[in-house]
């Protein structure tokens, strides 16, 4: 990301607060299976879209399943993209990870479930017991369509109803359906639980849609969102907002402490954001063919940058939502 001299570097802030944030045992393997997506959202930190061509190959997925087999400490496989379901090897990855007893998360944009060629994907996810984390940045049509494209809200509701009919999102059931909120503009998310109550009420009342949890995620100042900020002259103001809201408790809970992230071509990173910024684990490019277990790099220091203020502002932010209450 662009450096701005008025922003105190993230590592300086950590040092000033006496915070030494080290890696802990890796629990989550996050796999970015490619940048192809049926949408092209304004805030997308992956710059994903229909014209992208990067797709994780079958051989890479086979290698990851082999590494998962040799790393029992990793309990969760978190599949992201792009739209992960558009990778032709998506089902192979899901089946392989589930056969090893791993919890599998599909980061789903919802509309992909209605695309031609995706018939049966929702049913497949339910059969495999895959947890779904679905983007829905608002319960109002106008806000969703302005961020994610015209018609996305209506299609998202159709997809949510389909998932509900399969048993997703029921408080009594085992098929988890979480929704993801992120602010439309350059502000911090409101408190997660308050917003969750609003989402539950509005989606139930107007559409009869159920879900389990709402995850409130801060927009990271990278990729498409960064370019938007710069175009509108809001970059410095947004970074100042994040810096002023620095929360040491959130900093102690950042997700990279227990996560390893793999790119579509098998390279290793601390998180999906570092992946997009091409900041490799430990400062050196390594791939899944350079390690024999996923926890081989646990001794490496984390690679922080100023974008990390996005994870530590306010209640904190991660792929699992807020880091504090
Ligand atoms: S649906 Fe997700 S991956 Fe696709 S463009 Fe939107 S934010 Fe990016
Ligand atoms: S952006 Fe920084 S703080 Fe957040 S998960 Fe990645 S490395 Fe950790």
Short mmCIF file of C-alpha atoms in Angstrom, two decimals, residues 111 141 144-155:
data_model
loop_
_atom_site.label_atom_id
_atom_site.label_comp_id
_atom_site.label_asym_id
_atom_site.label_seq_id
_atom_site.Cartn_x
_atom_site.Cartn_y
_atom_site.Cartn_z
CA UNK A 111 -25.42 -15.07 -6.29
CA UNK A 141 -31.50 -3.45 -1.49
CA UNK A 144 -26.20 -3.88 -1.43
CA UNK A 145 -26.74 -3.06 -5.09
CA UNK A 146 -24.59 0.09 -4.88
CA UNK A 147 -21.66 -1.89 -3.43
CA UNK A 148 -22.02 -5.22 -5.22
CA UNK A 149 -23.91 -4.49 -8.45
CA UNK A 150 -27.48 -4.07 -9.66
CA UNK A 151 -29.76 -7.02 -8.89
CA UNK A 152 -27.36 -8.58 -6.36
CA UNK A 153 -29.66 -8.04 -3.38
CA UNK A 154 -32.68 -9.78 -4.93
CA UNK A 155 -30.53 -12.71 -6.08
#
